[in-house]
Coordinates of C-alpha atoms and ligand atoms in Angstrom, one line a residue:
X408 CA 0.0 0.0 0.0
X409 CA 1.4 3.3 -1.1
X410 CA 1.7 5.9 1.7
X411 CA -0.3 9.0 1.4
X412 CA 2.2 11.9 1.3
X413 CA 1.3 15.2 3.0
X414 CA 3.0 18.6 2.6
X415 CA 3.4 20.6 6.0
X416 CA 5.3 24.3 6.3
X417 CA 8.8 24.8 6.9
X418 CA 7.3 27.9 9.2
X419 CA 5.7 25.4 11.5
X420 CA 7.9 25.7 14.5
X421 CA 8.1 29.6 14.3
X422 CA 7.0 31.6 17.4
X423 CA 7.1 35.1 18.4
X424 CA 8.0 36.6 14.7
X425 CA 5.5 39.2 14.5
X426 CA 2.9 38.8 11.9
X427 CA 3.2 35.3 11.8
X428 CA 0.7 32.9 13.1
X429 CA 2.9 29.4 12.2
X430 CA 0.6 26.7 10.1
X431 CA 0.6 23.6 11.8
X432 CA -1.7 21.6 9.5
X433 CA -0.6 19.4 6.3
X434 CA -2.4 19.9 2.3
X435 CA -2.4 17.5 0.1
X436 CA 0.0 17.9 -3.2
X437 CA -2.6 19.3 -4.8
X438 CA -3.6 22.3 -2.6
X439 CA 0.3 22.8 -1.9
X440 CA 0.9 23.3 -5.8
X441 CA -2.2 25.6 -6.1
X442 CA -1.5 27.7 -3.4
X443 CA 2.2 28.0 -3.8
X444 CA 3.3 28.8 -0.4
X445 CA 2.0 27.8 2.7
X446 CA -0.5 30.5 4.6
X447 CA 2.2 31.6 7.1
X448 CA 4.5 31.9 4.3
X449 CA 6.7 29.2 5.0
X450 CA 7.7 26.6 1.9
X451 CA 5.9 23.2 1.9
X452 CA 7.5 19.9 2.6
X453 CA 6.6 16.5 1.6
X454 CA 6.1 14.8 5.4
X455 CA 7.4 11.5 4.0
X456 CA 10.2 11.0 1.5
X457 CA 9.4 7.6 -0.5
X458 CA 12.2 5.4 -1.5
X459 CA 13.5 3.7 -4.7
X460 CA 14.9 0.7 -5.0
X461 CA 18.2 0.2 -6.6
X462 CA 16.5 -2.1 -9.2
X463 CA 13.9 0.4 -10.0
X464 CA 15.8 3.0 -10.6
X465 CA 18.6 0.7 -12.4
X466 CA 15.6 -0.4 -14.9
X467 CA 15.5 2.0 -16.7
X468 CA 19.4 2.3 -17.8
X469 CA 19.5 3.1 -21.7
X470 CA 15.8 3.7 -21.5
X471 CA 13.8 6.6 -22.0
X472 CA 13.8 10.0 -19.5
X473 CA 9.9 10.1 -19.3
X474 CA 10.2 6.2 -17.8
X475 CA 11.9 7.7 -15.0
X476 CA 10.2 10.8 -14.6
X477 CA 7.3 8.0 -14.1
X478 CA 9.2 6.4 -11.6
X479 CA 9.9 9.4 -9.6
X480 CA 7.2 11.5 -9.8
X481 CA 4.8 8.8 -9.4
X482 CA 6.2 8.1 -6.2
X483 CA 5.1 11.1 -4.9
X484 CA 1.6 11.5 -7.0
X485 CA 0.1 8.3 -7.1
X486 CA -2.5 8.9 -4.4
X487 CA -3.5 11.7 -6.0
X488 CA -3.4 11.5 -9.6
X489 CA -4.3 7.8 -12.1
X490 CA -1.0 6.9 -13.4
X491 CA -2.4 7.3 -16.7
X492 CA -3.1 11.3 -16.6
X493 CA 0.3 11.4 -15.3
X494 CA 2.3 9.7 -18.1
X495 CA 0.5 12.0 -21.1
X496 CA 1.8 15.1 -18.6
X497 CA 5.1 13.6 -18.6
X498 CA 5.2 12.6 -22.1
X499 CA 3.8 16.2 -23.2
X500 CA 6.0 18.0 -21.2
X501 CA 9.6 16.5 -21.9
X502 CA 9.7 16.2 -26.1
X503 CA 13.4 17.8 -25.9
X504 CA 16.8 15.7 -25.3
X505 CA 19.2 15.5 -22.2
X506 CA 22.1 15.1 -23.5
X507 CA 24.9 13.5 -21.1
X508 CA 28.6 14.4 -22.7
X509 CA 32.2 13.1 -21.3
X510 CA 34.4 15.6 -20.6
X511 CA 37.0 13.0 -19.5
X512 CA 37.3 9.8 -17.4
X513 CA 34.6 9.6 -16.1
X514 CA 33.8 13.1 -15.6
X515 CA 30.7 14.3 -17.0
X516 CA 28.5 17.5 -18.3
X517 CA 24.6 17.0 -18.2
X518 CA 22.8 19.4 -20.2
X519 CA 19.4 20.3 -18.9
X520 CA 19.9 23.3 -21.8
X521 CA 17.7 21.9 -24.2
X522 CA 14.0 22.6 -23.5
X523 CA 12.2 25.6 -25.5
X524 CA 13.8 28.4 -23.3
X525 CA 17.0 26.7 -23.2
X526 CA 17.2 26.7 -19.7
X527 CA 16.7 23.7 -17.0
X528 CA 13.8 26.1 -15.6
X529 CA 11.9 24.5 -18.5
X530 CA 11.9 21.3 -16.8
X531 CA 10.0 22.0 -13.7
X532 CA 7.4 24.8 -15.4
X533 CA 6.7 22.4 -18.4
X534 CA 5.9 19.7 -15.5
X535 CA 4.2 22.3 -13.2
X536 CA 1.7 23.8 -15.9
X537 CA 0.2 21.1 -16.5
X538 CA -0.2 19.8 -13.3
X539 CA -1.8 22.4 -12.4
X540 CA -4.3 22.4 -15.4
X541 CA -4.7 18.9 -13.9
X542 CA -6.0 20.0 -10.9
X543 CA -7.8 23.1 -11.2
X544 CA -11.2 21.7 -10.9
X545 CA -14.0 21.3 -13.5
X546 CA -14.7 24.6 -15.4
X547 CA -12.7 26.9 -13.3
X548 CA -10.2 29.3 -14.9
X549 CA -6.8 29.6 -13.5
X550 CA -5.0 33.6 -13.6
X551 CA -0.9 32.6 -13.0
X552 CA 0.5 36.2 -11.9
X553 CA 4.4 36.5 -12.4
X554 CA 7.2 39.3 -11.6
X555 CA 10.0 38.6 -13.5
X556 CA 13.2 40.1 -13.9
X557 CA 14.2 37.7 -17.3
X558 CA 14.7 34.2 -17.7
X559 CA 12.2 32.4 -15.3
X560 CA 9.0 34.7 -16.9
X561 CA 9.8 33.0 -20.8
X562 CA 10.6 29.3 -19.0
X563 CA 7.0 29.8 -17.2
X564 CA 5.4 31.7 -20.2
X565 CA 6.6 29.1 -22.3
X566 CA 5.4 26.3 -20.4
X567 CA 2.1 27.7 -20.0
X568 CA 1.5 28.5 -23.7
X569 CA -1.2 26.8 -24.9
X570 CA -2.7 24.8 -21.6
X571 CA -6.3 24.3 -21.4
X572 CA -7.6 26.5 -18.4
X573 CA -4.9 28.6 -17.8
X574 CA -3.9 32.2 -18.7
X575 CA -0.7 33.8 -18.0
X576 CA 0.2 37.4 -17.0
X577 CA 3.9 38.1 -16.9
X578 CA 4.8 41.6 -15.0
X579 CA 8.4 42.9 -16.3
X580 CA 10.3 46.1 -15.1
X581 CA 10.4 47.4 -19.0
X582 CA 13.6 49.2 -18.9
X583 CA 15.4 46.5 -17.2
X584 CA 15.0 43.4 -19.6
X585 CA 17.6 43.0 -22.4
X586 CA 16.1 43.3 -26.1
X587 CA 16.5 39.2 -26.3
X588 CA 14.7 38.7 -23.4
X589 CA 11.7 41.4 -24.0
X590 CA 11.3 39.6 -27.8
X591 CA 11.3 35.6 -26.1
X592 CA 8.5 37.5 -23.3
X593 CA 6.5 39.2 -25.6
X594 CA 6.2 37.0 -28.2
X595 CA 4.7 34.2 -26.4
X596 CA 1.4 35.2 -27.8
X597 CA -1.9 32.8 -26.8
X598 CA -2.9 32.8 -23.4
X599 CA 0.5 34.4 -22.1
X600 CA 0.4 38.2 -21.7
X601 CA 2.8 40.1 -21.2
X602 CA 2.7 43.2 -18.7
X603 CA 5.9 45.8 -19.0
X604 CA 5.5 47.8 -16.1
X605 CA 7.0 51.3 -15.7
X606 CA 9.6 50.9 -12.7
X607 CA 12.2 48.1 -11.5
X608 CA 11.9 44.2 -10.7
X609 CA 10.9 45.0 -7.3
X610 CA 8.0 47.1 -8.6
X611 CA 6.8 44.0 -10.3
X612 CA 6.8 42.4 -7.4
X613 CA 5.5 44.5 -5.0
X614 CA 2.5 44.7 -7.6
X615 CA 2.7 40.9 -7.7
X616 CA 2.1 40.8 -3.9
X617 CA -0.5 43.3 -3.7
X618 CA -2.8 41.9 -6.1
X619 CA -2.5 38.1 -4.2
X620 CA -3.4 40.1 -1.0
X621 CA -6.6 41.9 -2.1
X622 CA -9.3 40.3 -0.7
X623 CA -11.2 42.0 -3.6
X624 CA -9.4 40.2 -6.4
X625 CA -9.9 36.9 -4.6
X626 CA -12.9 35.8 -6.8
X627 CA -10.3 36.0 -9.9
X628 CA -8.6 32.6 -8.8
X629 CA -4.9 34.2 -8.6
X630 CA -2.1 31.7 -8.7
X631 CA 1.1 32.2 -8.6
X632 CA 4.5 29.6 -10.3
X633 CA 7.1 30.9 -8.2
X634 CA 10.5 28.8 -7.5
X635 CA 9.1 28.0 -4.0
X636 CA 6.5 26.0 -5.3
X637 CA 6.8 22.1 -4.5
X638 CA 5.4 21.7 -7.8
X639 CA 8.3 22.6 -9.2
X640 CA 10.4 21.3 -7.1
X641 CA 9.2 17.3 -7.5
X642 CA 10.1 17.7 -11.4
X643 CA 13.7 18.4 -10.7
X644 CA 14.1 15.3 -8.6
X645 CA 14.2 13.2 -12.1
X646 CA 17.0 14.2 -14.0
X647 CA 19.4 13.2 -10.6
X648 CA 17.5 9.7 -10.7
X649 CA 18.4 9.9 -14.7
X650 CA 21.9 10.4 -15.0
X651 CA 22.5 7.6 -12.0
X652 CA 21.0 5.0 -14.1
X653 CA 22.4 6.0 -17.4
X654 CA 26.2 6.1 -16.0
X655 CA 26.9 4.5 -12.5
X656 CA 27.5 0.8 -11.8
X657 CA 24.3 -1.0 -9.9
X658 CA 25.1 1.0 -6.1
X659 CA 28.1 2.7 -6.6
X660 CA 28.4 6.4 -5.4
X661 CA 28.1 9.2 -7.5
X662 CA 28.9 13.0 -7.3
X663 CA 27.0 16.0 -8.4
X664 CA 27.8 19.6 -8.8
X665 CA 25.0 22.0 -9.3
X666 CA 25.0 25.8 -10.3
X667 CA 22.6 26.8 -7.3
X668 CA 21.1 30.4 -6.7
X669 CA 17.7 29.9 -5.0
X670 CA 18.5 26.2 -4.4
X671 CA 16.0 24.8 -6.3
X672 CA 17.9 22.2 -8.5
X673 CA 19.8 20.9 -5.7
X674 CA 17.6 20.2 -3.5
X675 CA 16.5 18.2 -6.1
X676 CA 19.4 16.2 -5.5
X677 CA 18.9 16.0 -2.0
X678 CA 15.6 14.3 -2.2
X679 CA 17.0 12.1 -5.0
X680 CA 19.4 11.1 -2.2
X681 CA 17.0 10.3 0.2
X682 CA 14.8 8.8 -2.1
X683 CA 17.8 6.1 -2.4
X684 CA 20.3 7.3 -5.3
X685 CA 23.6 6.6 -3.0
X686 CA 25.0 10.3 -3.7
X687 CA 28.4 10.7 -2.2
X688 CA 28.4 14.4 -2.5
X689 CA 26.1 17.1 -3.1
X690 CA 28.2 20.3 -4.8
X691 CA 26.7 23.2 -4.8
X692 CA 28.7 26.0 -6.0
X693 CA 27.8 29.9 -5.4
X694 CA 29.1 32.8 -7.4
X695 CA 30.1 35.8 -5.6
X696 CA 26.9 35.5 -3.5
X697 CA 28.8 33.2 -0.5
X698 CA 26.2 33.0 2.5
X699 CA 26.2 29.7 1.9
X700 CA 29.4 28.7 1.3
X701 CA 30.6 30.8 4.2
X702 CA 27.8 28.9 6.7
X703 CA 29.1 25.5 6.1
X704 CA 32.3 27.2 7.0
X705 CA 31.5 28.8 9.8
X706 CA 28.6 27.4 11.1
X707 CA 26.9 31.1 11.1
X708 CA 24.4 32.3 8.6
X709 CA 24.1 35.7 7.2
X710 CA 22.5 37.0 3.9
X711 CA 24.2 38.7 1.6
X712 CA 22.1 42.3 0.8
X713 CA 21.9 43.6 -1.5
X714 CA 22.8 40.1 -3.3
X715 CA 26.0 40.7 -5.8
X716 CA 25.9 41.2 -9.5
X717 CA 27.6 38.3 -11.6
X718 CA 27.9 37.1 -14.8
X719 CA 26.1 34.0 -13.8
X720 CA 23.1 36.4 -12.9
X721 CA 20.4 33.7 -13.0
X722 CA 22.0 33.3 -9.7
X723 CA 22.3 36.6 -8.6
X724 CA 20.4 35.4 -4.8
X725 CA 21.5 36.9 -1.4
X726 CA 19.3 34.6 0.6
X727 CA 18.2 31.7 -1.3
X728 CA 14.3 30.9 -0.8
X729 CA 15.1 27.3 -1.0
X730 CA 17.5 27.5 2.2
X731 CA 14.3 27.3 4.0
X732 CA 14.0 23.6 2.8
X733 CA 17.8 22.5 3.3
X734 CA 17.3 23.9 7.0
X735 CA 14.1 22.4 7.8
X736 CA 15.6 18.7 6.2
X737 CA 18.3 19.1 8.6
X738 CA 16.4 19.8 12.0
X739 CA 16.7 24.0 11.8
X740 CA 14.2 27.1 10.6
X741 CA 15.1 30.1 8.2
X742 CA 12.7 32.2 7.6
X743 CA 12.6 34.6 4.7
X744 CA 13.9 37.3 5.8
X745 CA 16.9 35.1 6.5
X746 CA 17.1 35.0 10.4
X747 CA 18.0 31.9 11.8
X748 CA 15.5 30.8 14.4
X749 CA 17.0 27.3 14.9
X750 CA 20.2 26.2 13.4
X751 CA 20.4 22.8 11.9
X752 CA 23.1 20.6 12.3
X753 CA 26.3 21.6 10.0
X754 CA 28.0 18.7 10.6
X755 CA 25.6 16.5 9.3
X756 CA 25.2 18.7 6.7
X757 CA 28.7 19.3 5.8
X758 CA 28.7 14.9 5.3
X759 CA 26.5 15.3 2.5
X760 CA 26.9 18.9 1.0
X761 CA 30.1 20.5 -0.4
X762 CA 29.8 24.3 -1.3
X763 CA 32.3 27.6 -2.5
X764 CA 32.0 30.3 -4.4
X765 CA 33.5 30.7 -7.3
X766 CA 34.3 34.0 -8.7
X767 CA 33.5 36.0 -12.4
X768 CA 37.3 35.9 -12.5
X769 CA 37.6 32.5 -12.4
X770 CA 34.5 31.8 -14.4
X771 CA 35.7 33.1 -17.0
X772 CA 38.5 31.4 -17.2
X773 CA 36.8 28.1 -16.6
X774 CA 35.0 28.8 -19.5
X775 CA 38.7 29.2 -21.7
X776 CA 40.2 26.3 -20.2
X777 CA 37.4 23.7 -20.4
X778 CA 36.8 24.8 -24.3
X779 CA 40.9 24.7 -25.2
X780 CA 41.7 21.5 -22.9
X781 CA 38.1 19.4 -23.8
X782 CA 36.7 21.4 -26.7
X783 CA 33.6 22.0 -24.2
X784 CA 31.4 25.1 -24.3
X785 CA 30.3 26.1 -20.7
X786 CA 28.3 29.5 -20.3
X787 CA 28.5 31.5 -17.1
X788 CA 26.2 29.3 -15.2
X789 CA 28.0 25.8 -15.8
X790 CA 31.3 27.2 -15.7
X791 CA 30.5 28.0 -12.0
X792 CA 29.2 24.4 -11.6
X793 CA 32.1 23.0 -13.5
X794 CA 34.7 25.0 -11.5
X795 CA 33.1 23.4 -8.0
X796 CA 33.5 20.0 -9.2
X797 CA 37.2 20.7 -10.3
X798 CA 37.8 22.4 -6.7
X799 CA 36.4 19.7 -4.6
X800 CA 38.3 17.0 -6.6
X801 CA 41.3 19.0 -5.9
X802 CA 40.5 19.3 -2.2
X803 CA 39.6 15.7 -1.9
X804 CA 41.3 13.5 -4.0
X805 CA 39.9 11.8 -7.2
X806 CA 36.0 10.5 -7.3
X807 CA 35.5 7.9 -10.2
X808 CA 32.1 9.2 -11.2
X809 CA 30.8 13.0 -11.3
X810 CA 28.7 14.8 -13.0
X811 CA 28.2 18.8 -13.5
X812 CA 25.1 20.6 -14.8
X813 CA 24.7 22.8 -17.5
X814 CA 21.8 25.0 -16.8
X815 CA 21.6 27.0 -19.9
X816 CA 22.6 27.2 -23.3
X817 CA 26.0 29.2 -23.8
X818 CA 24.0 30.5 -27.0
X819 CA 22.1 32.8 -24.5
X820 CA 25.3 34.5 -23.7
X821 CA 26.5 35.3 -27.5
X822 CA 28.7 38.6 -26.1
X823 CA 30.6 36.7 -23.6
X824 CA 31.1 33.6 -25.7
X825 CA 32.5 36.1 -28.2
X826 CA 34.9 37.6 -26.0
X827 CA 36.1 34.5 -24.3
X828 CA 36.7 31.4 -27.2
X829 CA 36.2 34.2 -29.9
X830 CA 33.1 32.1 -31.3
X831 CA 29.3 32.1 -31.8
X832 CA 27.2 29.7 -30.6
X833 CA 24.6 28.3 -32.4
X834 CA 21.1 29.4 -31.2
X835 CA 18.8 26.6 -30.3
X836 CA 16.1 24.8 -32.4
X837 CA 13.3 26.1 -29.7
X838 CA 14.7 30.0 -30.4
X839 CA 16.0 29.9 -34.0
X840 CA 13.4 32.3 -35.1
X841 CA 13.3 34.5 -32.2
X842 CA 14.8 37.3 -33.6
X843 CA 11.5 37.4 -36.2
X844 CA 8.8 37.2 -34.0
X845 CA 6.1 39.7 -33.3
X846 CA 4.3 40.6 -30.4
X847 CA 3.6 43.3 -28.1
X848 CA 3.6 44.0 -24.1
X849 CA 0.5 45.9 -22.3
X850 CA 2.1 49.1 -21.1
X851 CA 1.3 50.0 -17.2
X852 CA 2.5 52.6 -15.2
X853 CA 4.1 51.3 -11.8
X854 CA 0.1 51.6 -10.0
X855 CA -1.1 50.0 -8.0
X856 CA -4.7 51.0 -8.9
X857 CA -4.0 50.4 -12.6
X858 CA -3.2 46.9 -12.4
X859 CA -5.9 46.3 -10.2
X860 CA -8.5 47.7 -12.6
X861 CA -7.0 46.1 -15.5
X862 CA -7.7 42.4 -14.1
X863 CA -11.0 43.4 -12.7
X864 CA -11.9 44.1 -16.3
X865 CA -9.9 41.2 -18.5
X866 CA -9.2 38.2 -16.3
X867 CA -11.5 35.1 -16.6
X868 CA -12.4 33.1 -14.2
X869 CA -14.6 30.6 -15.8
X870 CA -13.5 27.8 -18.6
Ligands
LIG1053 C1 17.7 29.6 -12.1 C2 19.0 29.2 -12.7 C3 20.1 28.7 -11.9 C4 20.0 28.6 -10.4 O1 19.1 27.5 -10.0 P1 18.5 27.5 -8.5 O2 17.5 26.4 -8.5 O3 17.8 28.9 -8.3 O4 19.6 27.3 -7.6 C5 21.2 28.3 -12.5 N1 21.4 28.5 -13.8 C6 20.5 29.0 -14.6 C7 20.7 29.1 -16.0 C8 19.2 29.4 -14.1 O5 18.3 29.9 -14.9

């Protein structure tokens, strides 16, 4: 008999924080992926972890991704969802390859690059749309409500484009996107609209936050696909589950090093440890934003604010929201603004997790060095990943088998690919034709009142 999972809030144990009245109740998958965040704001948490066999996850070597994207996500849904629903979800949502390349040994690059936003962000919203399409309920209309500051509003546009009871509405600071960006936003089209607002990414947000508070927009079934959904968490559990099958040995040990910002992917790979894939070490590298890297070192956590521009700046993060889960996995609370409440314990941490930051300095010349010694390509993002992996083998002797991510294609970083290797990378099949495309953003000034008006009068609410 499967177990029925239930999702619980990392703010649980919280007392005396002003404001906050801790949630001490459990949702079912469902409501935790429709609500996003749990009503005290804390992030939910599955309240039971299920395992994998060996042979299970070892069935599936050669074979397809979407067999293991069965295997793992059906773990989690299959009290809530027929099996059946879930495979044509999986088998709509991941059409794209994952290619796994040697570097050398066995050392390897897995690059999650190759969905239609060329960014691994495409393999939770893909999963996460329709999920939530799933289960919206009969005949209601779902209104998804985004800030974005760039690449996670096309990975969630994208992924929504086109899904049956769902419309989209991306806010974007309009003087703060680059001309590539604006063109993948805007040209969506469908159900995705886009929203440039007068003002900065925090004005989006703050916009964002009002509407989901106003008790008089609460008829217009607001939702929102922020990174702190467990919704988009569960989808990024697969591709750890993937790689082990494809390249290790029945039960040996493997490494990963993942590119982390908000912390998303990798705890991926922490719950595809604990679900049983015998990971030796977790590597999550930083760029110049260290809180992490320096609390593992110290044992003391403090944010970094304002968080520190990089050229990896999809992880731009000073306090990553997903910290909040790593905590509350081992015994401690964070909340979001980053105080400590409870510490967890570093030690057992540190067994598991191996993080440092790497710098733009030494990004860049990862990215020379990997493409002159293994005629490799790395952009920003998997340069920093790259350079973790290179520094922990350093620090503690060889590892037979690791694998780095690549979170986004170096094609999405034409100028520094230029300057660095002196070449142009090829733009993927998914945004060939970008450059063509028409389409054109609502214009809002940075009010309040505006916006509020605006979805009184255009949102649906009914299928
Ligand atoms: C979002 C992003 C990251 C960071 O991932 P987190 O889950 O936030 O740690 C890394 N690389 C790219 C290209 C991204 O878009």
């Amino acid at each position: 008999m499967a177990i029925k999972i239930r999702y619980y809030s990392t703010n649980r144990n919280l007392t005396g924080v002003e404001g906050v009245v801790p949630f001490k109740g459990y949702v079912s998958f469902r409501d935790a992926l429709l609500a996003g965040q749990a009503p005290d704001e804390g992030l939910f948490m599955p309240d039971t972890i299920p395992t994998l066999s060996m042979d299970d996850v070892m069935a599936f070597k050669g074979g397809d991704y979407r067999e293991t994207a069965m295997l793992v996500a059906g773990a989690f849904l299959r009290d809530e969802m027929p099996s059946d629903e879930l495979k044509k979800i999986i088998e709509d949502s991941y059409n794209f390859s994952i290619p796994i390349e040697r570097v050398f040994d066995r050392k390897y690059i897995m690059r999650l690059d190759q969905g239609p936003t060329a960014s691994f962000k495409d393999f939770a919203a893909r999963m996460m749309a329709r999920l939530m399409s799933y289960f919206r309920g009969r005949g209601k209309r779902l209104n998804v409500l985004v800030a974005t500051s760039g690449d996670t509003g096309s990975a969630v546009g994208e992924a929504f484009k086109g899904i049956s009871g769902i419309d989209v509405y991306i806010l974007y600071p309009g003087g703060e996107v680059s001309g590539r960006q604006k063109k993948q936003l805007d040209t969506i089209g469908g159900n995705v609209r886009t929203i440039s607002v007068e003002g900065k990414f925090d004005d989006c947000q703050n916009l964002v936050k009002q509407a989901f508070s106003d008790l008089e927009l609460d008829h217009l079934n607001l939702t929102s696909a922020n990174s702190i959904n467990f919704g988009r968490i569960l989808p990024q559990i697969v591709y750890y589950v993937y790689a082990y099958a494809q390249l290790a040995e029945k039960g040996e040990e493997i490494v990963f090093s993942v590119p982390s910002g908000n912390f998303g992917n990798a705890l991926g790979c922490e719950y595809a440890r604990r679900m049983g894939v015998p990971v030796k070490k977790l590597i999550m590298p930083t760029n110049e934003n260290d809180e992490f890297p320096k609390y593992l070192e110290t044992g003391c956590y403090e944010k970094v604010s304002p968080s520190r521009a990089c050229l990896s700046n999809a992880m731009n993060v000073g306090h990553p929201s997903n910290l909040a889960r790593f905590f509350d996995l081992y015994g401690g609370t964070v909340d979001r603004t980053g105080i400590v409440h409870t510490y967890p314990d570093p030690d057992a941490m540190r067994e598991n997790i191996f993080s440092v930051s790497v710098s733009d300095i030494v990004t860049k010349q990862t990215i020379r060095r990997v493409y002159d010694k293994y005629n490799v390509i790395l952009e920003p993002h998997g340069a920093v990943g790259w350079r973790g992996l290179e520094i922990y083998l350093e620090e503690h002797g060889d590892f037979p088998l690791c694998v780095s991510l690549e979170t986004a294609d170096p094609a999405k970083f034409p100028a520094e690919i230029r300057e660095l290797l002196g070449i142009t990378p090829m733009l993927p099949q998914g945004m060939k034709d970008i450059d063509k495309r028409t389409g054109k953003p609502l214009e809002l000034p940075g009010d309040y009142a505006i916006l509020k008006e605006y979805l009184q009068d255009n949102l649906k609410i009914r299928d």
